[in-house]
Amino acid sequence: MSEVAVSLEPERGTGEIPVVRSGQDPVADFTAFAQANTPALYRIAYLLSGDEHRAKDLVQLALERTFKAWKKVADGDPFAYARRVLATARIDTWRRTRREVLTDEPVLGLREASTPASDAGLAERDHLVRALLALTVKQRRVVVLRYLLDRSEADTAAELGISTGTVKSTASRALERLRTLVVPAGEGSRS
């Protein structure tokens, strides 16, 4: 970074001291951060919400709140801050707009509603997303943070505001549920 010499004497005739700032422009820094991290934030938001429109709204909200707090978070880990905003915004949205109807029907037909088998990878990914959607919101958040984002139990607990034991038990139940949803009934367990 180059040094900028500035005279602290007022300019003639104006009485004002010129202000020269050295360093990076915070708006440019945030813009670069947003461009680099929006795809990853969208993937996380989609896995948390299960809906592309909600995911876009969550990412927009996360970027907005991260920009407002940019002076505080720019020196630390702004991606972690934005990820935390995504999780809490999803919780707030769920609490505010919960209108689901609980039934006794098990989740059936995960494979029937998926995409055509022409692209096996896409069909498998679609099947996994549908299985994630069958989990409770708490289980899905723990699975996404713990296994898809490869966070430690302590980091996941801190990010969600729950204890480490709760992360362990929730992850265990969620993985058991995913095993029953992802593995077709006829295949059983693999050895």
Coordinates of N, CA and C in Angstrom, one line a residue:
M1 N 0.9 -1.2 0.0 CA 0.0 0.0 0.0 C 0.9 1.2 0.0
S2 N 0.6 2.2 -0.8 CA 1.5 3.4 -0.9 C 1.0 4.4 0.1
E3 N 2.0 5.2 0.6 CA 1.7 6.2 1.6 C 1.2 7.4 0.8
V4 N 0.3 8.1 1.4 CA -0.2 9.3 0.8 C 0.0 10.5 1.8
A5 N 0.7 11.5 1.3 CA 1.1 12.6 2.1 C 0.0 13.7 2.0
V6 N -0.6 14.1 3.1 CA -1.7 15.1 3.1 C -1.3 16.2 4.0
S7 N -1.4 17.4 3.6 CA -1.2 18.5 4.4 C -2.4 18.7 5.3
L8 N -2.2 18.9 6.6 CA -3.3 19.2 7.5 C -3.6 20.7 7.6
E9 N -3.1 21.5 6.7 CA -3.3 22.9 6.7 C -4.6 23.1 5.8
P10 N -5.5 24.0 6.2 CA -6.7 24.2 5.4 C -6.3 24.7 4.0
E11 N -7.1 24.3 3.0 CA -6.9 24.9 1.7 C -7.2 26.3 1.7
R12 N -6.5 27.1 0.8 CA -6.7 28.5 0.8 C -8.1 28.8 0.3
G13 N -8.8 29.7 1.0 CA -10.1 30.2 0.6 C -11.3 29.3 1.0
T14 N -11.0 28.1 1.3 CA -12.2 27.2 1.7 C -12.3 27.0 3.2
G15 N -11.2 26.9 3.9 CA -11.2 26.6 5.3 C -11.4 25.2 5.6
E16 N -11.4 24.3 4.6 CA -11.6 22.9 4.8 C -10.3 22.1 4.7
I17 N -10.1 21.1 5.4 CA -9.0 20.2 5.3 C -9.3 19.1 4.4
P18 N -8.5 18.8 3.4 CA -8.8 17.7 2.4 C -8.6 16.4 3.1
V19 N -9.5 15.5 2.8 CA -9.5 14.1 3.5 C -9.1 13.1 2.4
V20 N -8.1 12.4 2.6 CA -7.7 11.3 1.6 C -7.6 10.0 2.4
R21 N -8.4 9.1 2.0 CA -8.4 7.8 2.7 C -7.5 6.8 1.9
S22 N -6.7 6.1 2.6 CA -5.9 5.1 1.9 C -6.5 3.7 2.3
G23 N -6.3 2.7 1.5 CA -6.8 1.4 1.8 C -7.9 1.0 0.8
Q24 N -8.6 0.0 1.1 CA -9.6 -0.6 0.2 C -10.9 0.1 0.4
D25 N -11.7 0.1 -0.6 CA -13.1 0.6 -0.6 C -14.0 -0.5 0.0
P26 N -14.7 -0.2 1.1 CA -15.5 -1.3 1.7 C -16.6 -1.8 0.7
V27 N -17.2 -0.9 -0.1 CA -18.2 -1.3 -1.0 C -17.6 -2.3 -2.1
A28 N -16.4 -2.0 -2.5 CA -15.8 -2.8 -3.5 C -15.4 -4.2 -2.9
D29 N -15.0 -4.2 -1.6 CA -14.7 -5.4 -0.9 C -15.9 -6.3 -0.8
F30 N -17.0 -5.6 -0.4 CA -18.3 -6.4 -0.2 C -18.7 -6.9 -1.5
T31 N -18.6 -6.1 -2.6 CA -19.1 -6.6 -3.9 C -18.3 -7.8 -4.4
A32 N -17.0 -7.8 -4.1 CA -16.1 -9.0 -4.5 C -16.5 -10.2 -3.6
F33 N -16.8 -9.9 -2.3 CA -17.3 -11.0 -1.5 C -18.6 -11.6 -2.0
A34 N -19.5 -10.7 -2.3 CA -20.8 -11.2 -2.7 C -20.7 -12.0 -4.0
Q35 N -19.9 -11.5 -5.0 CA -19.8 -12.2 -6.2 C -19.2 -13.6 -6.1
A36 N -18.2 -13.7 -5.2 CA -17.5 -14.9 -5.0 C -18.3 -15.9 -4.2
N37 N -19.2 -15.5 -3.3 CA -19.8 -16.4 -2.3 C -21.3 -16.6 -2.5
T38 N -21.9 -15.9 -3.4 CA -23.4 -16.0 -3.7 C -23.7 -17.5 -4.1
P39 N -23.0 -18.1 -5.0 CA -23.4 -19.5 -5.3 C -23.3 -20.4 -4.1
A40 N -22.3 -20.3 -3.3 CA -22.3 -21.2 -2.1 C -23.4 -20.9 -1.1
L41 N -23.7 -19.6 -0.9 CA -24.8 -19.2 -0.1 C -26.1 -19.7 -0.6
Y42 N -26.3 -19.7 -1.9 CA -27.5 -20.2 -2.5 C -27.7 -21.7 -2.3
R43 N -26.6 -22.4 -2.5 CA -26.7 -23.9 -2.2 C -27.1 -24.2 -0.8
I44 N -26.5 -23.5 0.1 CA -26.8 -23.7 1.5 C -28.3 -23.3 1.8
A45 N -28.7 -22.2 1.3 CA -30.1 -21.7 1.5 C -31.1 -22.7 0.8
Y46 N -30.7 -23.2 -0.3 CA -31.6 -24.2 -1.0 C -31.8 -25.5 -0.1
L47 N -30.6 -25.9 0.4 CA -30.7 -27.1 1.2 C -31.5 -26.9 2.5
L48 N -31.4 -25.7 3.0 CA -32.1 -25.4 4.3 C -33.6 -25.2 4.0
S49 N -34.0 -24.6 2.9 CA -35.4 -24.3 2.6 C -36.1 -25.3 1.7
G50 N -35.4 -25.8 0.8 CA -36.0 -26.8 -0.1 C -36.8 -26.1 -1.3
D51 N -36.6 -24.8 -1.4 CA -37.4 -24.1 -2.4 C -36.5 -23.1 -3.0
E52 N -36.4 -23.0 -4.4 CA -35.5 -22.1 -5.0 C -35.8 -20.6 -4.8
H53 N -37.1 -20.3 -4.7 CA -37.5 -18.9 -4.5 C -37.2 -18.5 -3.1
R54 N -37.5 -19.3 -2.1 CA -37.1 -19.0 -0.7 C -35.6 -18.9 -0.6
A55 N -34.9 -19.8 -1.2 CA -33.4 -19.8 -1.2 C -32.9 -18.4 -1.7
K56 N -33.4 -18.0 -2.8 CA -33.0 -16.7 -3.4 C -33.3 -15.5 -2.4
D57 N -34.5 -15.6 -1.8 CA -34.8 -14.5 -0.8 C -33.9 -14.6 0.4
L58 N -33.6 -15.8 0.9 CA -32.7 -15.9 2.0 C -31.3 -15.4 1.7
V59 N -30.8 -15.7 0.5 CA -29.5 -15.2 0.1 C -29.5 -13.7 0.0
Q60 N -30.5 -13.1 -0.5 CA -30.6 -11.7 -0.6 C -30.6 -11.0 0.8
L61 N -31.4 -11.6 1.7 CA -31.4 -11.1 3.0 C -30.1 -11.3 3.7
A62 N -29.4 -12.4 3.5 CA -28.1 -12.6 4.1 C -27.1 -11.6 3.6
L63 N -27.1 -11.4 2.3 CA -26.2 -10.4 1.7 C -26.5 -9.0 2.2
E64 N -27.8 -8.7 2.4 CA -28.2 -7.3 2.9 C -27.7 -7.1 4.3
R65 N -27.9 -8.1 5.2 CA -27.5 -8.0 6.6 C -25.9 -8.0 6.7
T66 N -25.3 -8.8 5.8 CA -23.8 -8.8 5.9 C -23.3 -7.5 5.4
F67 N -23.9 -6.8 4.5 CA -23.4 -5.5 4.0 C -23.6 -4.5 5.1
K68 N -24.7 -4.6 5.8 CA -25.0 -3.6 6.9 C -23.9 -3.8 8.1
A69 N -23.5 -5.0 8.3 CA -22.5 -5.3 9.3 C -21.1 -5.4 8.8
W70 N -20.8 -5.0 7.6 CA -19.6 -5.2 6.9 C -18.4 -4.6 7.7
K71 N -18.5 -3.5 8.3 CA -17.4 -2.9 9.1 C -17.0 -3.8 10.2
K72 N -17.9 -4.6 10.8 CA -17.6 -5.5 11.9 C -17.1 -6.8 11.4
V73 N -17.6 -7.3 10.3 CA -17.3 -8.7 9.9 C -16.3 -8.8 8.8
A74 N -15.9 -7.7 8.2 CA -14.9 -7.7 7.1 C -13.6 -8.3 7.5
D75 N -13.1 -7.9 8.7 CA -11.8 -8.4 9.2 C -11.8 -9.8 9.6
G76 N -13.0 -10.4 10.0 CA -13.1 -11.7 10.5 C -13.4 -12.7 9.4
D77 N -14.6 -13.4 9.5 CA -15.0 -14.4 8.5 C -16.4 -14.0 8.0
P78 N -16.5 -13.1 7.0 CA -17.8 -12.7 6.5 C -18.7 -13.8 6.0
F79 N -18.1 -14.9 5.5 CA -18.9 -16.0 5.0 C -19.6 -16.7 6.1
A80 N -18.9 -16.9 7.3 CA -19.5 -17.5 8.4 C -20.6 -16.6 8.9
Y81 N -20.5 -15.3 8.9 CA -21.5 -14.4 9.3 C -22.7 -14.6 8.4
A82 N -22.5 -14.6 7.1 CA -23.6 -14.7 6.2 C -24.3 -16.1 6.3
R83 N -23.5 -17.1 6.6 CA -24.1 -18.4 6.8 C -25.0 -18.5 8.0
R84 N -24.5 -17.8 9.1 CA -25.3 -17.7 10.3 C -26.6 -16.9 10.0
V85 N -26.5 -15.9 9.3 CA -27.7 -15.1 8.9 C -28.7 -16.0 8.1
L86 N -28.2 -16.8 7.2 CA -29.1 -17.7 6.5 C -29.8 -18.6 7.4
A87 N -29.1 -19.2 8.4 CA -29.7 -20.2 9.3 C -30.8 -19.5 10.2
T88 N -30.4 -18.4 10.7 CA -31.4 -17.7 11.6 C -32.6 -17.1 10.8
A89 N -32.3 -16.6 9.6 CA -33.4 -16.1 8.8 C -34.4 -17.2 8.4
R90 N -33.9 -18.4 8.1 CA -34.7 -19.6 7.8 C -35.6 -20.0 9.0
I91 N -35.0 -19.9 10.2 CA -35.7 -20.2 11.4 C -36.8 -19.2 11.6
D92 N -36.5 -17.9 11.4 CA -37.5 -16.9 11.6 C -38.6 -17.0 10.6
T93 N -38.3 -17.3 9.4 CA -39.3 -17.5 8.3 C -40.2 -18.7 8.7
W94 N -39.6 -19.8 9.1 CA -40.4 -21.0 9.5 C -41.3 -20.7 10.7
R95 N -40.8 -20.0 11.7 CA -41.7 -19.6 12.8 C -42.8 -18.7 12.4
R96 N -42.5 -17.8 11.5 CA -43.5 -16.8 11.2 C -44.6 -17.3 10.2
T97 N -44.2 -18.2 9.4 CA -45.1 -18.7 8.3 C -45.5 -20.2 8.4
R98 N -45.4 -20.8 9.5 CA -45.6 -22.2 9.6 C -47.1 -22.5 9.4
R99 N -47.4 -23.2 8.3 CA -48.8 -23.5 8.0 C -48.9 -24.9 7.5
E100 N -48.0 -25.8 7.9 CA -48.0 -27.1 7.4 C -49.0 -28.0 8.1
V101 N -49.5 -28.9 7.3 CA -50.5 -29.8 7.9 C -49.8 -31.2 8.1
L102 N -49.8 -31.6 9.3 CA -49.2 -32.9 9.6 C -50.2 -34.0 9.4
T103 N -49.7 -35.1 8.7 CA -50.5 -36.2 8.4 C -49.8 -37.5 9.0
D104 N -50.5 -38.6 9.0 CA -49.9 -39.9 9.4 C -49.3 -40.6 8.2
E105 N -49.4 -40.0 7.0 CA -48.9 -40.7 5.8 C -47.4 -40.7 5.8
P106 N -46.7 -41.8 5.6 CA -45.3 -41.8 5.4 C -44.9 -41.2 4.1
V107 N -43.7 -40.7 4.0 CA -43.2 -40.1 2.8 C -43.0 -41.2 1.8
L108 N -43.8 -41.3 0.8 CA -43.7 -42.3 -0.2 C -43.4 -41.7 -1.6
G109 N -42.9 -42.6 -2.4 CA -42.7 -42.2 -3.8 C -41.6 -41.1 -4.0
L110 N -40.5 -41.3 -3.3 CA -39.4 -40.3 -3.5 C -38.9 -40.5 -4.9
R111 N -38.7 -41.8 -5.3 CA -38.2 -42.0 -6.7 C -39.2 -41.7 -7.8
E112 N -40.5 -41.9 -7.5 CA -41.4 -41.7 -8.6 C -41.5 -40.2 -9.0
A113 N -41.3 -39.3 -8.0 CA -41.5 -37.9 -8.4 C -40.2 -37.3 -8.9
S114 N -39.1 -38.0 -8.9 CA -37.8 -37.5 -9.3 C -37.7 -37.3 -10.8
T115 N -36.6 -36.8 -11.3 CA -36.4 -36.5 -12.7 C -36.2 -37.8 -13.5
P116 N -36.3 -37.7 -14.8 CA -36.1 -38.9 -15.6 C -34.7 -39.5 -15.4
A117 N -34.6 -40.8 -15.6 CA -33.4 -41.5 -15.4 C -32.3 -41.2 -16.4
S118 N -32.5 -40.3 -17.3 CA -31.5 -40.1 -18.4 C -30.2 -39.6 -17.8
D119 N -30.2 -38.9 -16.7 CA -29.0 -38.4 -16.0 C -29.0 -39.0 -14.6
A120 N -28.3 -40.0 -14.4 CA -28.3 -40.7 -13.1 C -27.8 -39.8 -12.0
G121 N -26.8 -39.0 -12.2 CA -26.3 -38.1 -11.2 C -27.4 -37.1 -10.7
L122 N -28.1 -36.6 -11.7 CA -29.1 -35.6 -11.4 C -30.3 -36.3 -10.7
A123 N -30.6 -37.5 -11.1 CA -31.7 -38.2 -10.4 C -31.3 -38.5 -9.0
E124 N -30.1 -38.9 -8.8 CA -29.6 -39.3 -7.4 C -29.6 -38.0 -6.5
R125 N -29.2 -36.9 -7.1 CA -29.1 -35.6 -6.3 C -30.5 -35.2 -6.0
D126 N -31.5 -35.3 -6.9 CA -32.8 -35.0 -6.7 C -33.4 -35.9 -5.6
H127 N -33.1 -37.1 -5.6 CA -33.6 -38.1 -4.6 C -33.1 -37.7 -3.2
L128 N -31.8 -37.3 -3.1 CA -31.2 -36.9 -1.9 C -31.9 -35.6 -1.4
V129 N -32.1 -34.6 -2.2 CA -32.8 -33.4 -1.8 C -34.2 -33.7 -1.3
R130 N -34.9 -34.5 -2.0 CA -36.2 -34.9 -1.5 C -36.2 -35.6 -0.2
A131 N -35.2 -36.4 0.0 CA -35.0 -37.1 1.3 C -34.7 -36.1 2.4
L132 N -33.8 -35.1 2.1 CA -33.5 -34.0 3.1 C -34.8 -33.2 3.4
L133 N -35.7 -33.0 2.5 CA -36.9 -32.3 2.7 C -37.8 -33.0 3.6
A134 N -37.7 -34.4 3.7 CA -38.5 -35.2 4.5 C -38.1 -35.1 6.0
L135 N -36.9 -34.6 6.3 CA -36.4 -34.4 7.6 C -37.1 -33.2 8.3
T136 N -37.0 -33.2 9.6 CA -37.5 -32.0 10.3 C -36.5 -30.8 10.0
V137 N -37.0 -29.6 10.2 CA -36.1 -28.5 9.9 C -34.9 -28.5 10.8
K138 N -35.0 -28.9 12.0 CA -33.8 -28.9 12.9 C -32.8 -30.0 12.4
Q139 N -33.3 -31.2 12.0 CA -32.5 -32.2 11.5 C -31.8 -31.8 10.2
R140 N -32.5 -31.2 9.3 CA -32.0 -30.8 8.1 C -30.8 -29.8 8.3
R141 N -31.1 -28.8 9.2 CA -30.0 -27.8 9.5 C -28.8 -28.5 10.0
V142 N -28.9 -29.4 10.9 CA -27.8 -30.1 11.5 C -27.0 -30.9 10.4
V143 N -27.8 -31.6 9.6 CA -27.1 -32.4 8.5 C -26.4 -31.6 7.5
V144 N -27.0 -30.5 7.1 CA -26.4 -29.6 6.1 C -25.1 -29.0 6.7
L145 N -25.2 -28.4 7.9 CA -24.0 -27.8 8.5 C -22.9 -28.9 8.8
R146 N -23.3 -30.0 9.4 CA -22.4 -30.9 9.9 C -21.7 -31.7 8.8
Y147 N -22.5 -32.2 7.8 CA -22.0 -33.2 6.8 C -21.8 -32.5 5.4
L148 N -22.7 -31.7 5.0 CA -22.5 -31.1 3.6 C -21.5 -30.0 3.7
L149 N -21.5 -29.2 4.8 CA -20.5 -28.1 4.9 C -19.3 -28.5 5.7
D150 N -19.3 -29.8 6.2 CA -18.1 -30.3 6.9 C -17.7 -29.5 8.1
R151 N -18.7 -29.1 8.9 CA -18.5 -28.3 10.1 C -18.3 -29.3 11.3
S152 N -17.5 -28.9 12.3 CA -17.4 -29.8 13.4 C -18.6 -29.7 14.3
E153 N -18.8 -30.6 15.2 CA -19.9 -30.6 16.1 C -20.0 -29.3 16.9
A154 N -18.8 -28.9 17.4 CA -18.8 -27.6 18.2 C -19.2 -26.4 17.3
D155 N -18.7 -26.4 16.1 CA -19.1 -25.2 15.2 C -20.5 -25.3 14.9
T156 N -21.1 -26.4 14.6 CA -22.5 -26.6 14.3 C -23.3 -26.1 15.5
A157 N -22.9 -26.6 16.7 CA -23.7 -26.2 17.9 C -23.6 -24.7 18.1
A158 N -22.5 -24.1 17.9 CA -22.4 -22.6 18.1 C -23.2 -21.9 17.0
E159 N -23.2 -22.4 15.8 CA -23.9 -21.7 14.7 C -25.4 -21.7 14.9
L160 N -25.9 -22.9 15.4 CA -27.3 -23.0 15.6 C -27.8 -22.6 17.0
G161 N -26.9 -22.4 17.9 CA -27.2 -22.0 19.2 C -27.8 -23.1 20.1
I162 N -27.3 -24.3 19.9 CA -27.7 -25.5 20.6 C -26.5 -26.2 21.2
S163 N -26.7 -27.1 22.1 CA -25.5 -27.8 22.7 C -24.9 -28.9 21.8
T164 N -23.7 -29.2 22.1 CA -23.0 -30.2 21.2 C -23.7 -31.6 21.3
G165 N -24.3 -31.9 22.5 CA -25.0 -33.2 22.6 C -26.3 -33.2 21.8
T166 N -26.9 -32.0 21.7 CA -28.1 -32.0 20.8 C -27.7 -32.1 19.4
V167 N -26.6 -31.6 19.0 CA -26.1 -31.8 17.6 C -25.9 -33.3 17.3
K168 N -25.2 -34.0 18.3 CA -24.9 -35.4 18.1 C -26.2 -36.2 18.0
S169 N -27.1 -36.0 18.9 CA -28.4 -36.8 18.9 C -29.2 -36.5 17.7
T170 N -29.3 -35.2 17.3 CA -30.1 -34.8 16.2 C -29.5 -35.4 14.9
A171 N -28.2 -35.3 14.8 CA -27.5 -35.9 13.6 C -27.7 -37.4 13.5
S172 N -27.6 -38.1 14.6 CA -27.8 -39.5 14.6 C -29.2 -39.9 14.2
R173 N -30.2 -39.2 14.7 CA -31.6 -39.5 14.3 C -31.8 -39.1 12.8
A174 N -31.2 -38.0 12.4 CA -31.4 -37.6 11.0 C -30.8 -38.6 10.0
L175 N -29.6 -39.0 10.4 CA -28.9 -40.0 9.5 C -29.7 -41.3 9.4
E176 N -30.2 -41.7 10.5 CA -31.0 -43.0 10.5 C -32.3 -42.8 9.6
R177 N -32.9 -41.7 9.7 CA -34.1 -41.4 8.9 C -33.7 -41.3 7.4
L178 N -32.5 -40.7 7.1 CA -32.1 -40.6 5.8 C -31.8 -42.0 5.2
R179 N -31.2 -42.8 6.0 CA -30.9 -44.2 5.5 C -32.2 -44.9 5.1
T180 N -33.3 -44.7 5.9 CA -34.5 -45.4 5.5 C -35.2 -44.7 4.3
L181 N -34.9 -43.5 4.1 CA -35.5 -42.8 2.9 C -34.7 -43.0 1.6
V182 N -33.4 -43.0 1.7 CA -32.6 -43.1 0.6 C -32.4 -44.5 0.1
V183 N -32.2 -45.5 1.0 CA -32.1 -46.9 0.5 C -33.4 -47.4 0.3
P184 N -33.7 -47.9 -0.9 CA -35.0 -48.5 -1.2 C -35.3 -49.7 -0.3
A185 N -36.5 -50.0 0.0 CA -37.0 -51.0 0.9 C -36.4 -52.4 0.6
G186 N -36.3 -52.7 -0.7 CA -35.9 -54.1 -1.1 C -34.4 -54.3 -1.0
E187 N -33.6 -53.3 -0.9 CA -32.2 -53.5 -0.9 C -31.6 -53.8 0.5
G188 N -32.2 -53.3 1.5 CA -31.7 -53.6 2.9 C -30.4 -52.8 3.1
S189 N -29.6 -53.3 4.1 CA -28.4 -52.6 4.4 C -27.2 -53.2 3.6
R190 N -26.2 -52.3 3.3 CA -25.0 -52.8 2.6 C -24.0 -53.3 3.6
S191 N -23.2 -54.3 3.2 CA -22.2 -54.8 4.1 C -20.8 -54.4 3.6

